[in-house]
Amino acid sequence: MAKYAILSDIHSNLEAFSVALEKCRELAVDQYISLGDIVGYNADPAACLKIARELPWAARVMGNHDEYTASDDQEMLGFNPHARYAVLWTRAQLDEEERRYLVDKVPYRTAVPGINVTLVHATLDSPENWGYIFDAHHATDNFSYQFTQLCFCGHSHVPVAFCKKPITGMHDRSVEEIESWAYVPGSDVTVPEEKTVEIKPGFKYLFNVGSIGQPRNRDPRCSFAVYDTVDRAVTRYVLPYDIATARRKILDAGLPERLGNRLTTGS
């Protein structure tokens, strides 16, 4: 039995990553899980990677920015120009061994032994195609490939959660969104928040834990989750961090200004 911190889309944001890890130490987290994209977008890939390599990982899966950073692909089909520029810049900041760590023996999806959990960066049906899960329709498709009680994913940078009922009536919806998991517009983004979901026997759950390094849900705070196997609960932690410093580093590095500006709005 243990506490597992589920981290996704760190994206080279040292300020946000540091705040998340400080909270994990406060919570006495035992092991860490990475849902991918340690690098990309922000200005501290080497520093974030160095810290990440020292963490006790229970499991890791690959993200699309990890994959492209480790490869020599110059086209990066499907990437917008800012994301492509950031990948090329990130490659130049890391040596070959660091780039290899991002993908070497790191699967697209995996199960965590002993805790009935599946991990994927994107979707379970075709994880290497980097699709997104935004609504109950997408979640239903994902549940068809989910053979564990819990699944954690990232990629969209938008925290959202769904549950699948064990038995439903004729007119019941078997998959429903857990609305309390998401951001509520109007909340005070200067204070931390916690959002906890109790894991009930017989139900299946799909959690997108949001992004540490580049939120896109109109909440600029960093977001990650902790799964407590003793209390049978998953809690999403939403924490403010030094956005001004992270933004300034992006501009100083010559990365696209848009990447810095979006940190301030969580968009």
PDB file of C-alpha atoms in Angstrom:
ATOM      1  CA  MET A   1       0.000   0.000   0.000  1.00  0.00           C
ATOM      2  CA  ALA A   2       1.350   3.398  -0.929  1.00  0.00           C
ATOM      3  CA  LYS A   3       0.736   6.896  -2.189  1.00  0.00           C
ATOM      4  CA  TYR A   4       1.459   7.442  -5.869  1.00  0.00           C
ATOM      5  CA  ALA A   5       1.940  10.909  -7.364  1.00  0.00           C
ATOM      6  CA  ILE A   6       0.665  11.038 -10.937  1.00  0.00           C
ATOM      7  CA  LEU A   7       2.524  13.710 -12.909  1.00  0.00           C
ATOM      8  CA  SER A   8       1.759  14.706 -16.475  1.00  0.00           C
ATOM      9  CA  ASP A   9       2.923  17.264 -18.998  1.00  0.00           C
ATOM     10  CA  ILE A  10       5.689  18.847 -16.916  1.00  0.00           C
ATOM     11  CA  HIS A  11       6.943  20.417 -20.144  1.00  0.00           C
ATOM     12  CA  SER A  12      10.257  21.775 -18.856  1.00  0.00           C
ATOM     13  CA  ASN A  13       8.551  24.121 -16.381  1.00  0.00           C
ATOM     14  CA  LEU A  14      10.963  24.093 -13.447  1.00  0.00           C
ATOM     15  CA  GLU A  15       8.971  26.527 -11.306  1.00  0.00           C
ATOM     16  CA  ALA A  16       5.752  24.508 -11.547  1.00  0.00           C
ATOM     17  CA  PHE A  17       7.553  21.155 -11.224  1.00  0.00           C
ATOM     18  CA  SER A  18       9.332  22.299  -8.066  1.00  0.00           C
ATOM     19  CA  VAL A  19       6.063  23.383  -6.420  1.00  0.00           C
ATOM     20  CA  ALA A  20       4.413  20.066  -7.296  1.00  0.00           C
ATOM     21  CA  LEU A  21       7.313  18.062  -5.859  1.00  0.00           C
ATOM     22  CA  GLU A  22       7.352  20.136  -2.683  1.00  0.00           C
ATOM     23  CA  LYS A  23       3.696  19.225  -2.177  1.00  0.00           C
ATOM     24  CA  CYS A  24       4.453  15.561  -2.864  1.00  0.00           C
ATOM     25  CA  ARG A  25       7.116  15.571  -0.150  1.00  0.00           C
ATOM     26  CA  GLU A  26       4.668  17.220   2.241  1.00  0.00           C
ATOM     27  CA  LEU A  27       2.155  14.448   1.464  1.00  0.00           C
ATOM     28  CA  ALA A  28       4.802  11.738   1.998  1.00  0.00           C
ATOM     29  CA  VAL A  29       4.353  10.302  -1.493  1.00  0.00           C
ATOM     30  CA  ASP A  30       6.021   6.897  -1.820  1.00  0.00           C
ATOM     31  CA  GLN A  31       6.424   6.577  -5.592  1.00  0.00           C
ATOM     32  CA  TYR A  32       5.872   8.586  -8.742  1.00  0.00           C
ATOM     33  CA  ILE A  33       4.122   7.913 -12.025  1.00  0.00           C
ATOM     34  CA  SER A  34       4.849   9.852 -15.219  1.00  0.00           C
ATOM     35  CA  LEU A  35       2.193  10.197 -17.898  1.00  0.00           C
ATOM     36  CA  GLY A  36       4.725  11.677 -20.306  1.00  0.00           C
ATOM     37  CA  ASP A  37       5.928  14.939 -21.789  1.00  0.00           C
ATOM     38  CA  ILE A  38       8.618  15.778 -19.281  1.00  0.00           C
ATOM     39  CA  VAL A  39      10.013  18.217 -21.852  1.00  0.00           C
ATOM     40  CA  GLY A  40       8.721  20.707 -24.432  1.00  0.00           C
ATOM     41  CA  TYR A  41       7.362  24.261 -24.506  1.00  0.00           C
ATOM     42  CA  ASN A  42       9.197  25.738 -21.490  1.00  0.00           C
ATOM     43  CA  ALA A  43      12.797  26.762 -20.883  1.00  0.00           C
ATOM     44  CA  ASP A  44      14.267  24.265 -18.397  1.00  0.00           C
ATOM     45  CA  PRO A  45      14.377  20.824 -20.062  1.00  0.00           C
ATOM     46  CA  ALA A  46      17.769  19.796 -18.682  1.00  0.00           C
ATOM     47  CA  ALA A  47      16.980  20.894 -15.116  1.00  0.00           C
ATOM     48  CA  CYS A  48      13.574  19.188 -15.106  1.00  0.00           C
ATOM     49  CA  LEU A  49      15.014  16.039 -16.596  1.00  0.00           C
ATOM     50  CA  LYS A  50      17.783  15.920 -13.994  1.00  0.00           C
ATOM     51  CA  ILE A  51      15.240  16.151 -11.164  1.00  0.00           C
ATOM     52  CA  ALA A  52      12.929  13.620 -12.805  1.00  0.00           C
ATOM     53  CA  ARG A  53      15.691  11.041 -13.129  1.00  0.00           C
ATOM     54  CA  GLU A  54      16.242  11.104  -9.379  1.00  0.00           C
ATOM     55  CA  LEU A  55      12.627  10.321  -8.498  1.00  0.00           C
ATOM     56  CA  PRO A  56      11.490   6.812  -7.489  1.00  0.00           C
ATOM     57  CA  TRP A  57       9.307   5.940 -10.464  1.00  0.00           C
ATOM     58  CA  ALA A  58       6.734   3.189 -10.214  1.00  0.00           C
ATOM     59  CA  ALA A  59       6.100   3.521 -13.961  1.00  0.00           C
ATOM     60  CA  ARG A  60       6.439   5.896 -16.897  1.00  0.00           C
ATOM     61  CA  VAL A  61       4.786   6.222 -20.291  1.00  0.00           C
ATOM     62  CA  MET A  62       5.945   8.218 -23.286  1.00  0.00           C
ATOM     63  CA  GLY A  63       4.479  11.534 -24.418  1.00  0.00           C
ATOM     64  CA  ASN A  64       4.544  12.948 -27.923  1.00  0.00           C
ATOM     65  CA  HIS A  65       7.004  15.718 -26.997  1.00  0.00           C
ATOM     66  CA  ASP A  66       9.278  13.120 -25.416  1.00  0.00           C
ATOM     67  CA  GLU A  67       9.133  11.045 -28.585  1.00  0.00           C
ATOM     68  CA  TYR A  68       9.813  13.925 -30.958  1.00  0.00           C
ATOM     69  CA  THR A  69      12.592  15.344 -28.789  1.00  0.00           C
ATOM     70  CA  ALA A  70      14.349  11.971 -28.812  1.00  0.00           C
ATOM     71  CA  SER A  71      13.957  11.524 -32.560  1.00  0.00           C
ATOM     72  CA  ASP A  72      15.536  13.304 -35.517  1.00  0.00           C
ATOM     73  CA  ASP A  73      12.182  14.043 -37.160  1.00  0.00           C
ATOM     74  CA  GLN A  74      12.298  17.547 -38.618  1.00  0.00           C
ATOM     75  CA  GLU A  75       8.744  17.712 -40.000  1.00  0.00           C
ATOM     76  CA  MET A  76       6.743  16.727 -36.893  1.00  0.00           C
ATOM     77  CA  LEU A  77       3.456  16.416 -38.749  1.00  0.00           C
ATOM     78  CA  GLY A  78       0.532  17.571 -36.654  1.00  0.00           C
ATOM     79  CA  PHE A  79       2.594  19.933 -34.501  1.00  0.00           C
ATOM     80  CA  ASN A  80       1.862  23.639 -34.664  1.00  0.00           C
ATOM     81  CA  PRO A  81       4.850  25.894 -35.475  1.00  0.00           C
ATOM     82  CA  HIS A  82       5.387  26.988 -31.859  1.00  0.00           C
ATOM     83  CA  ALA A  83       5.425  23.402 -30.575  1.00  0.00           C
ATOM     84  CA  ARG A  84       7.782  22.359 -33.385  1.00  0.00           C
ATOM     85  CA  TYR A  85      10.146  25.245 -32.641  1.00  0.00           C
ATOM     86  CA  ALA A  86      10.173  24.309 -28.946  1.00  0.00           C
ATOM     87  CA  VAL A  87      11.019  20.679 -29.754  1.00  0.00           C
ATOM     88  CA  LEU A  88      13.923  21.706 -31.985  1.00  0.00           C
ATOM     89  CA  TRP A  89      15.173  24.099 -29.294  1.00  0.00           C
ATOM     90  CA  THR A  90      14.812  21.401 -26.612  1.00  0.00           C
ATOM     91  CA  ARG A  91      16.824  18.906 -28.656  1.00  0.00           C
ATOM     92  CA  ALA A  92      19.691  21.382 -28.705  1.00  0.00           C
ATOM     93  CA  GLN A  93      19.636  21.686 -24.904  1.00  0.00           C
ATOM     94  CA  LEU A  94      19.946  17.935 -24.237  1.00  0.00           C
ATOM     95  CA  ASP A  95      22.720  15.507 -25.039  1.00  0.00           C
ATOM     96  CA  GLU A  96      22.114  12.166 -26.743  1.00  0.00           C
ATOM     97  CA  GLU A  97      21.959  10.214 -23.497  1.00  0.00           C
ATOM     98  CA  GLU A  98      19.395  12.592 -21.990  1.00  0.00           C
ATOM     99  CA  ARG A  99      17.244  12.381 -25.089  1.00  0.00           C
ATOM    100  CA  ARG A 100      17.450   8.589 -25.052  1.00  0.00           C
ATOM    101  CA  TYR A 101      16.232   8.500 -21.430  1.00  0.00           C
ATOM    102  CA  LEU A 102      12.935  10.045 -22.548  1.00  0.00           C
ATOM    103  CA  VAL A 103      12.018   7.013 -24.662  1.00  0.00           C
ATOM    104  CA  ASP A 104      14.353   4.098 -23.863  1.00  0.00           C
ATOM    105  CA  LYS A 105      12.166   1.214 -22.645  1.00  0.00           C
ATOM    106  CA  VAL A 106       9.334   3.685 -22.046  1.00  0.00           C
ATOM    107  CA  PRO A 107       6.055   2.316 -23.487  1.00  0.00           C
ATOM    108  CA  TYR A 108       3.102   4.212 -24.923  1.00  0.00           C
ATOM    109  CA  ARG A 109       0.850   2.547 -22.344  1.00  0.00           C
ATOM    110  CA  THR A 110       1.409   0.255 -19.397  1.00  0.00           C
ATOM    111  CA  ALA A 111      -0.144  -1.222 -16.246  1.00  0.00           C
ATOM    112  CA  VAL A 112       1.266  -0.579 -12.795  1.00  0.00           C
ATOM    113  CA  PRO A 113       1.854  -3.935 -11.079  1.00  0.00           C
ATOM    114  CA  GLY A 114      -0.160  -4.589  -7.943  1.00  0.00           C
ATOM    115  CA  ILE A 115      -2.472  -1.547  -7.944  1.00  0.00           C
ATOM    116  CA  ASN A 116      -4.968  -2.206 -10.801  1.00  0.00           C
ATOM    117  CA  VAL A 117      -3.984   0.933 -12.725  1.00  0.00           C
ATOM    118  CA  THR A 118      -3.340   1.576 -16.430  1.00  0.00           C
ATOM    119  CA  LEU A 119      -1.323   4.524 -17.708  1.00  0.00           C
ATOM    120  CA  VAL A 120      -1.336   6.235 -21.091  1.00  0.00           C
ATOM    121  CA  HIS A 121      -0.390   9.675 -22.328  1.00  0.00           C
ATOM    122  CA  ALA A 122      -3.124   9.905 -24.947  1.00  0.00           C
ATOM    123  CA  THR A 123      -5.725   7.139 -25.522  1.00  0.00           C
ATOM    124  CA  LEU A 124      -5.688   3.400 -24.871  1.00  0.00           C
ATOM    125  CA  ASP A 125      -7.005   2.344 -28.283  1.00  0.00           C
ATOM    126  CA  SER A 126      -4.149   3.840 -30.322  1.00  0.00           C
ATOM    127  CA  PRO A 127      -1.751   5.576 -27.937  1.00  0.00           C
ATOM    128  CA  GLU A 128       0.886   6.193 -30.588  1.00  0.00           C
ATOM    129  CA  ASN A 129      -1.552   8.323 -32.627  1.00  0.00           C
ATOM    130  CA  TRP A 130      -1.813  10.949 -29.873  1.00  0.00           C
ATOM    131  CA  GLY A 131      -5.594  11.326 -29.745  1.00  0.00           C
ATOM    132  CA  TYR A 132      -7.468  13.228 -27.035  1.00  0.00           C
ATOM    133  CA  ILE A 133     -10.168  12.450 -24.471  1.00  0.00           C
ATOM    134  CA  PHE A 134     -12.406  15.452 -23.858  1.00  0.00           C
ATOM    135  CA  ASP A 135     -15.914  14.111 -23.268  1.00  0.00           C
ATOM    136  CA  ALA A 136     -18.007  11.088 -22.284  1.00  0.00           C
ATOM    137  CA  HIS A 137     -18.070   9.837 -25.885  1.00  0.00           C
ATOM    138  CA  HIS A 138     -14.270   9.671 -26.048  1.00  0.00           C
ATOM    139  CA  ALA A 139     -14.177   8.207 -22.526  1.00  0.00           C
ATOM    140  CA  THR A 140     -16.595   5.430 -23.504  1.00  0.00           C
ATOM    141  CA  ASP A 141     -14.286   4.403 -26.320  1.00  0.00           C
ATOM    142  CA  ASN A 142     -11.359   4.402 -23.911  1.00  0.00           C
ATOM    143  CA  PHE A 143     -13.180   2.265 -21.344  1.00  0.00           C
ATOM    144  CA  SER A 144     -13.564  -0.423 -24.014  1.00  0.00           C
ATOM    145  CA  TYR A 145      -9.787  -0.909 -23.835  1.00  0.00           C
ATOM    146  CA  GLN A 146      -9.435  -0.405 -20.064  1.00  0.00           C
ATOM    147  CA  PHE A 147      -9.074  -3.675 -18.142  1.00  0.00           C
ATOM    148  CA  THR A 148      -8.103  -2.153 -14.798  1.00  0.00           C
ATOM    149  CA  GLN A 149     -10.252  -0.212 -12.372  1.00  0.00           C
ATOM    150  CA  LEU A 150      -8.297   3.024 -12.855  1.00  0.00           C
ATOM    151  CA  CYS A 151      -6.731   4.681 -15.872  1.00  0.00           C
ATOM    152  CA  PHE A 152      -4.706   7.888 -15.772  1.00  0.00           C
ATOM    153  CA  CYS A 153      -3.998   9.948 -18.887  1.00  0.00           C
ATOM    154  CA  GLY A 154      -2.737  13.389 -19.885  1.00  0.00           C
ATOM    155  CA  HIS A 155      -1.927  15.031 -23.240  1.00  0.00           C
ATOM    156  CA  SER A 156      -4.852  17.480 -23.464  1.00  0.00           C
ATOM    157  CA  HIS A 157      -3.640  19.571 -20.478  1.00  0.00           C
ATOM    158  CA  VAL A 158      -7.310  19.720 -19.428  1.00  0.00           C
ATOM    159  CA  PRO A 159      -8.251  17.882 -16.211  1.00  0.00           C
ATOM    160  CA  VAL A 160     -11.377  15.806 -16.686  1.00  0.00           C
ATOM    161  CA  ALA A 161     -12.616  12.572 -15.083  1.00  0.00           C
ATOM    162  CA  PHE A 162     -15.215   9.922 -15.873  1.00  0.00           C
ATOM    163  CA  CYS A 163     -16.668   6.895 -14.115  1.00  0.00           C
ATOM    164  CA  LYS A 164     -18.299   3.803 -15.573  1.00  0.00           C
ATOM    165  CA  LYS A 165     -21.050   2.226 -13.520  1.00  0.00           C
ATOM    166  CA  PRO A 166     -20.906  -1.528 -12.844  1.00  0.00           C
ATOM    167  CA  ILE A 167     -24.606  -2.115 -13.619  1.00  0.00           C
ATOM    168  CA  THR A 168     -27.020   0.320 -15.214  1.00  0.00           C
ATOM    169  CA  GLY A 169     -30.744   0.441 -15.835  1.00  0.00           C
ATOM    170  CA  MET A 170     -32.336   0.570 -19.240  1.00  0.00           C
ATOM    171  CA  HIS A 171     -32.142   4.362 -19.452  1.00  0.00           C
ATOM    172  CA  ASP A 172     -29.049   5.035 -17.344  1.00  0.00           C
ATOM    173  CA  ARG A 173     -25.881   6.357 -18.887  1.00  0.00           C
ATOM    174  CA  SER A 174     -23.106   3.941 -18.026  1.00  0.00           C
ATOM    175  CA  VAL A 175     -20.330   6.562 -18.425  1.00  0.00           C
ATOM    176  CA  GLU A 176     -20.634   9.894 -16.667  1.00  0.00           C
ATOM    177  CA  GLU A 177     -18.321  12.830 -16.138  1.00  0.00           C
ATOM    178  CA  ILE A 178     -17.194  13.532 -12.566  1.00  0.00           C
ATOM    179  CA  GLU A 179     -17.849  17.238 -12.701  1.00  0.00           C
ATOM    180  CA  SER A 180     -16.209  18.040  -9.355  1.00  0.00           C
ATOM    181  CA  TRP A 181     -12.808  17.077 -10.822  1.00  0.00           C
ATOM    182  CA  ALA A 182     -12.679  19.912 -13.334  1.00  0.00           C
ATOM    183  CA  TYR A 183     -11.942  23.607 -12.923  1.00  0.00           C
ATOM    184  CA  VAL A 184     -14.884  25.842 -12.049  1.00  0.00           C
ATOM    185  CA  PRO A 185     -14.585  29.282 -13.740  1.00  0.00           C
ATOM    186  CA  GLY A 186     -14.436  32.069 -11.219  1.00  0.00           C
ATOM    187  CA  SER A 187     -12.374  30.201  -8.645  1.00  0.00           C
ATOM    188  CA  ASP A 188      -9.538  32.127  -6.985  1.00  0.00           C
ATOM    189  CA  VAL A 189      -6.415  31.027  -8.862  1.00  0.00           C
ATOM    190  CA  THR A 190      -4.102  32.490  -6.218  1.00  0.00           C
ATOM    191  CA  VAL A 191      -4.850  29.774  -3.652  1.00  0.00           C
ATOM    192  CA  PRO A 192      -4.304  26.002  -3.733  1.00  0.00           C
ATOM    193  CA  GLU A 193      -7.185  23.575  -4.140  1.00  0.00           C
ATOM    194  CA  GLU A 194      -7.820  19.880  -3.597  1.00  0.00           C
ATOM    195  CA  LYS A 195     -10.409  17.782  -5.411  1.00  0.00           C
ATOM    196  CA  THR A 196     -10.902  14.217  -4.134  1.00  0.00           C
ATOM    197  CA  VAL A 197     -12.761  11.307  -5.729  1.00  0.00           C
ATOM    198  CA  GLU A 198     -13.517   8.194  -3.666  1.00  0.00           C
ATOM    199  CA  ILE A 199     -12.866   4.967  -5.575  1.00  0.00           C
ATOM    200  CA  LYS A 200     -15.940   2.748  -5.244  1.00  0.00           C
ATOM    201  CA  PRO A 201     -15.902  -1.039  -5.711  1.00  0.00           C
ATOM    202  CA  GLY A 202     -17.223  -2.175  -9.075  1.00  0.00           C
ATOM    203  CA  PHE A 203     -16.811   1.192 -10.782  1.00  0.00           C
ATOM    204  CA  LYS A 204     -14.175   2.009 -13.374  1.00  0.00           C
ATOM    205  CA  TYR A 205     -12.496   5.418 -13.483  1.00  0.00           C
ATOM    206  CA  LEU A 206     -10.643   7.458 -16.066  1.00  0.00           C
ATOM    207  CA  PHE A 207      -8.717  10.506 -14.853  1.00  0.00           C
ATOM    208  CA  ASN A 208      -6.951  13.170 -16.844  1.00  0.00           C
ATOM    209  CA  VAL A 209      -4.795  14.792 -14.161  1.00  0.00           C
ATOM    210  CA  GLY A 210      -4.161  18.033 -16.056  1.00  0.00           C
ATOM    211  CA  SER A 211      -0.783  19.601 -16.717  1.00  0.00           C
ATOM    212  CA  ILE A 212       1.999  20.684 -14.409  1.00  0.00           C
ATOM    213  CA  GLY A 213       3.839  22.813 -16.928  1.00  0.00           C
ATOM    214  CA  GLN A 214       1.285  24.264 -19.361  1.00  0.00           C
ATOM    215  CA  PRO A 215      -2.369  24.180 -18.198  1.00  0.00           C
ATOM    216  CA  ARG A 216      -5.044  24.778 -20.843  1.00  0.00           C
ATOM    217  CA  ASN A 217      -8.237  24.817 -18.780  1.00  0.00           C
ATOM    218  CA  ARG A 218      -8.298  28.571 -18.030  1.00  0.00           C
ATOM    219  CA  ASP A 219      -6.628  27.846 -14.691  1.00  0.00           C
ATOM    220  CA  PRO A 220      -2.922  28.802 -14.774  1.00  0.00           C
ATOM    221  CA  ARG A 221      -2.062  26.821 -11.638  1.00  0.00           C
ATOM    222  CA  CYS A 222      -0.141  23.560 -11.972  1.00  0.00           C
ATOM    223  CA  SER A 223      -2.191  20.383 -11.640  1.00  0.00           C
ATOM    224  CA  PHE A 224      -1.342  16.798 -10.686  1.00  0.00           C
ATOM    225  CA  ALA A 225      -2.902  13.947  -8.699  1.00  0.00           C
ATOM    226  CA  VAL A 226      -2.115  11.533  -5.881  1.00  0.00           C
ATOM    227  CA  TYR A 227      -3.616   8.057  -5.654  1.00  0.00           C
ATOM    228  CA  ASP A 228      -3.823   6.799  -2.058  1.00  0.00           C
ATOM    229  CA  THR A 229      -4.254   3.025  -2.154  1.00  0.00           C
ATOM    230  CA  VAL A 230      -5.031   2.876   1.574  1.00  0.00           C
ATOM    231  CA  ASP A 231      -7.816   5.476   1.581  1.00  0.00           C
ATOM    232  CA  ARG A 232      -8.919   4.363  -1.910  1.00  0.00           C
ATOM    233  CA  ALA A 233      -9.071   7.927  -3.154  1.00  0.00           C
ATOM    234  CA  VAL A 234      -7.596  10.049  -5.949  1.00  0.00           C
ATOM    235  CA  THR A 235      -6.954  13.707  -5.156  1.00  0.00           C
ATOM    236  CA  ARG A 236      -6.123  16.402  -7.687  1.00  0.00           C
ATOM    237  CA  TYR A 237      -3.907  19.166  -6.321  1.00  0.00           C
ATOM    238  CA  VAL A 238      -4.053  22.595  -7.949  1.00  0.00           C
ATOM    239  CA  LEU A 239      -1.200  24.880  -6.906  1.00  0.00           C
ATOM    240  CA  PRO A 240      -0.075  28.410  -7.787  1.00  0.00           C
ATOM    241  CA  TYR A 241       3.559  28.873  -8.773  1.00  0.00           C
ATOM    242  CA  ASP A 242       5.932  31.587  -9.995  1.00  0.00           C
ATOM    243  CA  ILE A 243       4.517  32.068 -13.477  1.00  0.00           C
ATOM    244  CA  ALA A 244       6.352  35.351 -14.033  1.00  0.00           C
ATOM    245  CA  THR A 245       9.744  33.659 -13.723  1.00  0.00           C
ATOM    246  CA  ALA A 246       8.765  30.765 -15.982  1.00  0.00           C
ATOM    247  CA  ARG A 247       7.481  33.220 -18.589  1.00  0.00           C
ATOM    248  CA  ARG A 248      10.598  35.386 -18.412  1.00  0.00           C
ATOM    249  CA  LYS A 249      12.819  32.341 -18.969  1.00  0.00           C
ATOM    250  CA  ILE A 250      10.852  31.470 -22.109  1.00  0.00           C
ATOM    251  CA  LEU A 251      11.377  34.947 -23.527  1.00  0.00           C
ATOM    252  CA  ASP A 252      15.059  35.043 -22.525  1.00  0.00           C
ATOM    253  CA  ALA A 253      15.618  31.703 -24.263  1.00  0.00           C
ATOM    254  CA  GLY A 254      14.205  33.059 -27.521  1.00  0.00           C
ATOM    255  CA  LEU A 255      11.245  30.684 -27.487  1.00  0.00           C
ATOM    256  CA  PRO A 256       7.941  31.942 -28.991  1.00  0.00           C
ATOM    257  CA  GLU A 257       6.309  34.653 -26.893  1.00  0.00           C
ATOM    258  CA  ARG A 258       2.978  32.843 -27.161  1.00  0.00           C
ATOM    259  CA  LEU A 259       4.364  30.005 -25.034  1.00  0.00           C
ATOM    260  CA  GLY A 260       5.080  32.411 -22.215  1.00  0.00           C
ATOM    261  CA  ASN A 261       1.859  34.375 -22.488  1.00  0.00           C
ATOM    262  CA  ARG A 262      -0.361  31.315 -22.328  1.00  0.00           C
ATOM    263  CA  LEU A 263       1.072  30.417 -18.915  1.00  0.00           C
ATOM    264  CA  THR A 264      -0.542  33.522 -17.453  1.00  0.00           C
ATOM    265  CA  THR A 265      -4.035  32.571 -18.639  1.00  0.00           C
ATOM    266  CA  GLY A 266      -3.914  28.790 -18.574  1.00  0.00           C
ATOM    267  CA  SER A 267      -5.033  28.649 -22.193  1.00  0.00           C
TER     268      SER A 267
END
